[in-house]
mmCIF file of C-alpha atoms and ligand atoms in Angstrom:
data_model
loop_
_atom_site.group_PDB
_atom_site.id
_atom_site.type_symbol
_atom_site.label_atom_id
_atom_site.label_comp_id
_atom_site.label_asym_id
_atom_site.label_seq_id
_atom_site.Cartn_x
_atom_site.Cartn_y
_atom_site.Cartn_z
ATOM 1 C CA UNK A 672 16.496 -19.589 1.147
ATOM 2 C CA UNK A 673 14.260 -21.993 1.434
ATOM 3 C CA UNK A 674 11.319 -22.513 -0.630
ATOM 4 C CA UNK A 675 9.403 -21.750 2.090
ATOM 5 C CA UNK A 676 11.025 -18.284 3.197
ATOM 6 C CA UNK A 677 11.144 -17.453 -0.834
ATOM 7 C CA UNK A 678 7.061 -17.558 -0.608
ATOM 8 C CA UNK A 679 6.943 -14.547 2.360
ATOM 9 C CA UNK A 680 6.281 -12.465 -0.754
ATOM 10 C CA UNK A 681 5.462 -13.522 -4.194
ATOM 11 C CA UNK A 682 4.433 -11.101 -6.477
ATOM 12 C CA UNK A 683 3.316 -12.435 -10.371
ATOM 13 C CA UNK A 684 2.741 -10.175 -13.213
ATOM 14 C CA UNK A 685 2.008 -9.897 -16.617
ATOM 15 C CA UNK A 686 2.796 -6.795 -19.066
ATOM 16 C CA UNK A 687 -0.634 -5.987 -19.422
ATOM 17 C CA UNK A 688 -1.237 -5.991 -15.445
ATOM 18 C CA UNK A 689 0.900 -2.677 -14.959
ATOM 19 C CA UNK A 690 0.833 0.552 -16.930
ATOM 20 C CA UNK A 691 4.111 1.287 -16.579
ATOM 21 C CA UNK A 692 7.481 -0.925 -18.156
ATOM 22 C CA UNK A 693 6.913 -3.698 -16.457
ATOM 23 C CA UNK A 694 10.980 -4.065 -15.728
ATOM 24 C CA UNK A 695 10.555 -1.022 -14.412
ATOM 25 C CA UNK A 696 8.061 -2.166 -11.790
ATOM 26 C CA UNK A 697 9.728 -5.542 -11.348
ATOM 27 C CA UNK A 698 12.448 -3.443 -10.470
ATOM 28 C CA UNK A 699 10.919 -1.334 -7.695
ATOM 29 C CA UNK A 700 9.084 -4.657 -6.089
ATOM 30 C CA UNK A 701 12.599 -6.320 -6.398
ATOM 31 C CA UNK A 702 13.502 -3.381 -4.634
ATOM 32 C CA UNK A 703 11.052 -3.193 -2.222
ATOM 33 C CA UNK A 704 11.810 -6.939 -1.096
ATOM 34 C CA UNK A 705 10.067 -9.398 -2.784
ATOM 35 C CA UNK A 706 11.254 -12.810 -2.608
ATOM 36 C CA UNK A 707 10.330 -14.518 -5.675
ATOM 37 C CA UNK A 708 8.321 -13.551 -8.782
ATOM 38 C CA UNK A 709 5.890 -15.116 -11.222
ATOM 39 C CA UNK A 710 6.175 -14.375 -15.032
ATOM 40 C CA UNK A 711 2.198 -14.841 -16.364
ATOM 41 C CA UNK A 712 2.358 -13.661 -19.716
ATOM 42 C CA UNK A 713 -1.900 -13.912 -20.365
ATOM 43 C CA UNK A 714 -5.291 -12.691 -21.297
ATOM 44 C CA UNK A 715 -5.848 -9.160 -23.483
ATOM 45 C CA UNK A 716 -3.135 -8.105 -24.945
ATOM 46 C CA UNK A 717 -0.420 -10.099 -23.265
ATOM 47 C CA UNK A 718 2.517 -11.082 -25.133
ATOM 48 C CA UNK A 719 3.592 -14.396 -27.467
ATOM 49 C CA UNK A 720 6.207 -15.277 -29.071
ATOM 50 C CA UNK A 721 9.664 -13.660 -29.301
ATOM 51 C CA UNK A 722 8.109 -10.467 -27.543
ATOM 52 C CA UNK A 723 7.208 -12.783 -24.830
ATOM 53 C CA UNK A 724 10.268 -14.954 -24.680
ATOM 54 C CA UNK A 725 12.614 -11.360 -24.566
ATOM 55 C CA UNK A 726 10.701 -10.099 -21.926
ATOM 56 C CA UNK A 727 10.864 -13.166 -19.602
ATOM 57 C CA UNK A 728 14.725 -13.297 -20.439
ATOM 58 C CA UNK A 729 14.669 -9.184 -18.997
ATOM 59 C CA UNK A 730 12.981 -10.125 -16.150
ATOM 60 C CA UNK A 731 14.762 -13.160 -15.354
ATOM 61 C CA UNK A 732 17.973 -10.880 -15.752
ATOM 62 C CA UNK A 733 16.511 -8.856 -12.852
ATOM 63 C CA UNK A 734 16.082 -11.437 -10.734
ATOM 64 C CA UNK A 735 19.254 -12.653 -10.580
ATOM 65 C CA UNK A 736 20.420 -9.182 -9.877
ATOM 66 C CA UNK A 737 18.346 -9.342 -6.561
ATOM 67 C CA UNK A 738 19.351 -13.036 -5.771
ATOM 68 C CA UNK A 739 14.973 -14.216 -5.942
ATOM 69 C CA UNK A 740 13.855 -16.955 -7.524
ATOM 70 C CA UNK A 741 12.271 -16.599 -11.182
ATOM 71 C CA UNK A 742 9.468 -18.325 -12.250
ATOM 72 C CA UNK A 743 6.820 -18.951 -15.590
ATOM 73 C CA UNK A 744 3.306 -19.098 -15.215
ATOM 74 C CA UNK A 745 2.037 -22.503 -17.327
ATOM 75 C CA UNK A 746 4.593 -22.410 -19.964
ATOM 76 C CA UNK A 747 6.809 -25.224 -18.986
ATOM 77 C CA UNK A 748 8.570 -24.561 -22.641
ATOM 78 C CA UNK A 749 9.466 -21.631 -22.094
ATOM 79 C CA UNK A 750 10.428 -21.993 -18.781
ATOM 80 C CA UNK A 751 13.364 -24.496 -19.620
ATOM 81 C CA UNK A 752 14.273 -22.312 -22.852
ATOM 82 C CA UNK A 753 14.718 -19.354 -20.083
ATOM 83 C CA UNK A 754 16.776 -20.741 -17.858
ATOM 84 C CA UNK A 755 14.168 -20.140 -15.377
ATOM 85 C CA UNK A 756 14.370 -21.508 -11.302
ATOM 86 C CA UNK A 757 10.773 -23.244 -11.896
ATOM 87 C CA UNK A 758 7.079 -23.092 -12.908
ATOM 88 C CA UNK A 759 4.060 -22.699 -11.088
ATOM 89 C CA UNK A 760 1.297 -25.059 -13.240
ATOM 90 C CA UNK A 761 -2.754 -25.148 -12.694
ATOM 91 C CA UNK A 762 -5.488 -27.888 -12.630
ATOM 92 C CA UNK A 763 -6.284 -27.006 -16.294
ATOM 93 C CA UNK A 764 -2.170 -26.968 -16.952
ATOM 94 C CA UNK A 765 0.840 -29.583 -17.800
ATOM 95 C CA UNK A 766 -0.026 -32.085 -15.012
ATOM 96 C CA UNK A 767 2.993 -32.004 -12.674
ATOM 97 C CA UNK A 768 4.526 -35.452 -13.301
ATOM 98 C CA UNK A 769 4.999 -34.896 -16.784
ATOM 99 C CA UNK A 770 6.408 -31.376 -15.439
ATOM 100 C CA UNK A 771 9.029 -33.100 -13.445
ATOM 101 C CA UNK A 772 9.613 -35.493 -16.168
ATOM 102 C CA UNK A 773 10.241 -32.243 -18.552
ATOM 103 C CA UNK A 774 12.083 -29.824 -16.863
ATOM 104 C CA UNK A 775 15.391 -29.947 -15.476
ATOM 105 C CA UNK A 776 16.179 -31.669 -11.689
ATOM 106 C CA UNK A 777 16.274 -28.197 -9.732
ATOM 107 C CA UNK A 778 12.783 -26.715 -10.580
ATOM 108 C CA UNK A 779 10.628 -24.838 -8.605
ATOM 109 C CA UNK A 780 7.143 -26.569 -8.842
ATOM 110 C CA UNK A 781 4.299 -25.041 -7.639
ATOM 111 C CA UNK A 782 0.944 -26.294 -7.922
ATOM 112 C CA UNK A 783 -2.724 -24.286 -7.477
ATOM 113 C CA UNK A 784 -4.759 -25.655 -5.282
ATOM 114 C CA UNK A 785 -8.813 -24.053 -5.189
ATOM 115 C CA UNK A 786 -10.368 -26.340 -3.117
ATOM 116 C CA UNK A 787 -9.241 -28.852 -0.046
ATOM 117 C CA UNK A 788 -9.126 -31.862 -2.571
ATOM 118 C CA UNK A 789 -7.105 -30.508 -4.734
ATOM 119 C CA UNK A 790 -4.428 -29.265 -1.722
ATOM 120 C CA UNK A 791 -4.502 -32.549 -1.116
ATOM 121 C CA UNK A 792 -3.963 -33.980 -4.544
ATOM 122 C CA UNK A 793 -0.814 -31.631 -5.495
ATOM 123 C CA UNK A 794 0.993 -31.768 -1.976
ATOM 124 C CA UNK A 795 0.607 -36.113 -2.991
ATOM 125 C CA UNK A 796 2.003 -35.453 -5.761
ATOM 126 C CA UNK A 797 4.586 -33.693 -5.261
ATOM 127 C CA UNK A 798 4.293 -30.056 -5.436
ATOM 128 C CA UNK A 799 7.645 -28.016 -4.164
ATOM 129 C CA UNK A 800 4.102 -25.983 -2.717
ATOM 130 C CA UNK A 801 1.144 -24.878 -3.331
ATOM 131 C CA UNK A 802 -0.908 -21.887 -4.345
ATOM 132 C CA UNK A 803 -4.179 -21.795 -2.216
ATOM 133 C CA UNK A 804 -7.303 -19.316 -3.056
ATOM 134 C CA UNK A 805 -8.473 -16.881 -4.425
ATOM 135 C CA UNK A 806 -8.900 -16.539 -0.306
ATOM 136 C CA UNK A 807 -11.037 -13.439 -1.276
ATOM 137 C CA UNK A 808 -12.327 -11.634 -4.495
ATOM 138 C CA UNK A 809 -10.172 -10.545 -7.307
ATOM 139 C CA UNK A 810 -10.909 -9.274 -10.246
ATOM 140 C CA UNK A 811 -7.169 -9.804 -11.758
ATOM 141 C CA UNK A 812 -7.695 -13.743 -12.740
ATOM 142 C CA UNK A 813 -11.311 -13.619 -14.760
ATOM 143 C CA UNK A 814 -11.770 -17.362 -14.429
ATOM 144 C CA UNK A 815 -11.226 -16.948 -10.777
ATOM 145 C CA UNK A 816 -12.649 -20.056 -8.713
ATOM 146 C CA UNK A 817 -15.076 -19.328 -5.492
ATOM 147 C CA UNK A 818 -13.295 -17.271 -2.534
ATOM 148 C CA UNK A 819 -12.290 -20.229 -0.031
ATOM 149 C CA UNK A 820 -12.114 -17.529 2.035
ATOM 150 C CA UNK A 821 -9.305 -17.725 5.483
ATOM 151 C CA UNK A 822 -11.266 -20.606 6.893
ATOM 152 C CA UNK A 823 -10.749 -22.498 3.619
ATOM 153 C CA UNK A 824 -6.827 -21.268 3.503
ATOM 154 C CA UNK A 825 -6.790 -22.856 7.768
ATOM 155 C CA UNK A 826 -8.154 -26.060 6.365
ATOM 156 C CA UNK A 827 -5.260 -26.854 3.771
ATOM 157 C CA UNK A 828 -2.979 -25.659 5.588
ATOM 158 C CA UNK A 829 -4.050 -28.747 8.408
ATOM 159 C CA UNK A 830 -4.330 -31.210 5.631
ATOM 160 C CA UNK A 831 -1.377 -30.429 4.123
ATOM 161 C CA UNK A 832 0.866 -30.844 7.649
ATOM 162 C CA UNK A 833 4.292 -28.742 6.631
ATOM 163 C CA UNK A 834 4.425 -28.371 3.022
ATOM 164 C CA UNK A 835 5.190 -24.648 1.630
ATOM 165 C CA UNK A 836 1.511 -22.864 0.992
ATOM 166 C CA UNK A 837 1.231 -19.293 -0.474
ATOM 167 C CA UNK A 838 -2.239 -17.867 -0.530
ATOM 168 C CA UNK A 839 -3.332 -16.030 -3.576
ATOM 169 C CA UNK A 840 -6.521 -13.909 -4.564
ATOM 170 C CA UNK A 841 -7.539 -10.414 -3.265
ATOM 171 C CA UNK A 842 -5.219 -10.099 -1.050
ATOM 172 C CA UNK A 843 -3.782 -6.737 -0.112
ATOM 173 C CA UNK A 844 -1.958 -4.526 2.737
ATOM 174 C CA UNK A 845 -4.915 -4.681 4.894
ATOM 175 C CA UNK A 846 -5.780 -8.572 4.550
ATOM 176 C CA UNK A 847 -2.218 -10.020 4.747
ATOM 177 C CA UNK A 848 -1.620 -10.196 7.608
ATOM 178 C CA UNK A 849 -4.422 -12.402 8.725
ATOM 179 C CA UNK A 850 -3.631 -14.306 5.672
ATOM 180 C CA UNK A 851 -0.158 -15.723 7.167
ATOM 181 C CA UNK A 852 -2.126 -15.959 10.411
ATOM 182 C CA UNK A 853 -4.429 -18.370 8.696
ATOM 183 C CA UNK A 854 -1.471 -20.473 7.896
ATOM 184 C CA UNK A 855 0.340 -19.775 4.504
ATOM 185 C CA UNK A 856 3.988 -19.432 4.576
ATOM 186 C CA UNK A 857 3.169 -16.564 2.393
ATOM 187 C CA UNK A 858 0.970 -14.410 -0.120
ATOM 188 C CA UNK A 859 1.477 -14.248 -3.771
ATOM 189 C CA UNK A 860 0.016 -11.287 -4.886
ATOM 190 C CA UNK A 861 -0.444 -8.695 -8.698
ATOM 191 C CA UNK A 862 -2.810 -6.064 -8.198
ATOM 192 C CA UNK A 863 -1.515 -5.034 -4.944
ATOM 193 C CA UNK A 864 1.959 -3.821 -6.462
ATOM 194 C CA UNK A 865 1.734 -3.443 -10.232
ATOM 195 C CA UNK A 866 -1.146 -1.111 -9.495
ATOM 196 C CA UNK A 867 0.268 0.508 -6.582
ATOM 197 C CA UNK A 868 1.037 4.249 -7.229
ATOM 198 C CA UNK A 869 4.204 2.887 -5.883
ATOM 199 C CA UNK A 870 5.962 -0.855 -6.455
ATOM 200 C CA UNK A 871 8.672 -0.540 -4.145
ATOM 201 C CA UNK A 872 6.395 0.926 -1.303
ATOM 202 C CA UNK A 873 4.239 -1.473 -2.127
ATOM 203 C CA UNK A 874 6.099 -4.807 -1.833
ATOM 204 C CA UNK A 875 7.692 -2.940 1.699
ATOM 205 C CA UNK A 876 4.697 -2.526 3.511
ATOM 206 C CA UNK A 877 3.419 -6.068 2.563
ATOM 207 C CA UNK A 878 6.838 -7.690 3.731
ATOM 208 C CA UNK A 879 6.472 -5.941 6.496
ATOM 209 C CA UNK A 880 2.329 -7.272 7.081
ATOM 210 C CA UNK A 881 4.046 -10.787 6.984
ATOM 211 C CA UNK A 882 6.745 -11.298 8.981
ATOM 212 C CA UNK A 883 5.851 -13.319 11.725
ATOM 213 C CA UNK A 884 6.700 -12.457 15.664
HETATM 214 C C1 LIG B 358 1.579 -18.404 -6.872
HETATM 215 C C2 LIG B 358 0.472 -19.203 -7.911
HETATM 216 N N1 LIG B 358 -0.899 -19.636 -7.208
HETATM 217 C C3 LIG B 358 -1.872 -19.406 -7.858
HETATM 218 C C4 LIG B 358 -2.336 -19.674 -9.522
HETATM 219 C C5 LIG B 358 -3.174 -19.648 -10.311
HETATM 220 O O1 LIG B 358 -2.470 -20.560 -11.188
HETATM 221 P P1 LIG B 358 -3.894 -21.292 -12.181
HETATM 222 O O2 LIG B 358 -4.755 -21.770 -11.691
HETATM 223 O O3 LIG B 358 -3.014 -22.153 -13.598
HETATM 224 O O4 LIG B 358 -3.781 -19.930 -13.053
HETATM 225 P P2 LIG B 358 -3.527 -19.076 -14.417
HETATM 226 O O5 LIG B 358 -2.614 -17.910 -12.852
HETATM 227 O O6 LIG B 358 -2.400 -19.781 -15.203
HETATM 228 O O7 LIG B 358 -4.553 -18.232 -14.821
HETATM 229 C C6 LIG B 358 -0.614 -18.962 -9.826
HETATM 230 N N2 LIG B 358 -0.854 -18.196 -10.863
HETATM 231 N N3 LIG B 358 0.628 -18.678 -9.055
HETATM 232 C C1 3NM B 359 -2.951 -15.626 -10.693
HETATM 233 C C2 3NM B 359 -4.485 -15.833 -9.657
HETATM 234 N N1 3NM B 359 -4.590 -16.916 -9.286
HETATM 235 C C3 3NM B 359 -5.618 -17.027 -8.340
HETATM 236 C C4 3NM B 359 -6.522 -18.227 -7.893
HETATM 237 O O1 3NM B 359 -7.079 -18.127 -6.968
HETATM 238 O O2 3NM B 359 -5.685 -18.789 -8.245
HETATM 239 S S1 3NM B 359 -5.997 -15.250 -8.370
HETATM 240 C C5 3NM B 359 -4.890 -14.942 -9.040
HETATM 241 C C6 3NM B 359 -4.874 -13.045 -8.879
HETATM 242 C C7 3NM B 359 -4.855 -12.643 -8.311
HETATM 243 O O3 3NM B 359 -4.127 -11.036 -8.386
HETATM 244 P P1 3NM B 359 -4.393 -9.941 -7.352
HETATM 245 O O4 3NM B 359 -2.958 -10.142 -6.553
HETATM 246 O O5 3NM B 359 -4.628 -9.104 -8.252
HETATM 247 O O6 3NM B 359 -5.750 -10.468 -6.743
HETATM 248 MG MG1 MG B 360 -2.294 -21.450 -15.263
#
């Protein structure tokens, strides 16, 4: 599967994003058809050190069983150590050229963009995909920037051409289809799955809403 296609339903989660056991939630989401996963262990109550590494390895193994790419957020050293499929870095994380020098050649390297300038810069720097957002308001990331809206997402698509593009921030079943229509190759979500009553059906519904006819 190409990176573009893997972006269709890109689930992001850390242990502090869900009430249930995160491994149970992840397996339900995988069974429901998510196409990429990012381990994002940060914020209040997040695991650290060997506890974080152990959970990363357990989540990686689950993703391997479902043939879904396993990426790590921010923590390049951990991504390399656990044999992840890639890393996601934002504007305040390790620069992409430094990440490329340190990571295995096959690594998927995703880069965040909160505006058109950052998107064009990330594209020029050789990001494998761009995570653009927040598209809508979100309470999940305490330091999220001002929402760019569907217009901002469409402008980014116009400026980066065919580079794989995933939208993030406040995306739910009700607005997923319009995000794809605006030009994203896929949606990236945390709470739409991690805070749902049923992660399997939540993933299934998001997948149905992101199919382009
Ligand atoms: C797919 C995707 N897009 C954007 C982000 C946000 O990354 P960043 O700006 O580095 O913020 P944190 O997630 O590190 O708080 C992401 N993680 N994934
Ligand atoms: C991790 C993250 N990054 C964002 C960005 O704008 O770069 S918004 C966000 C949180 C997404 O959570 P939810 O799907 O629950 O809104
Ligand atoms: Mg980051």
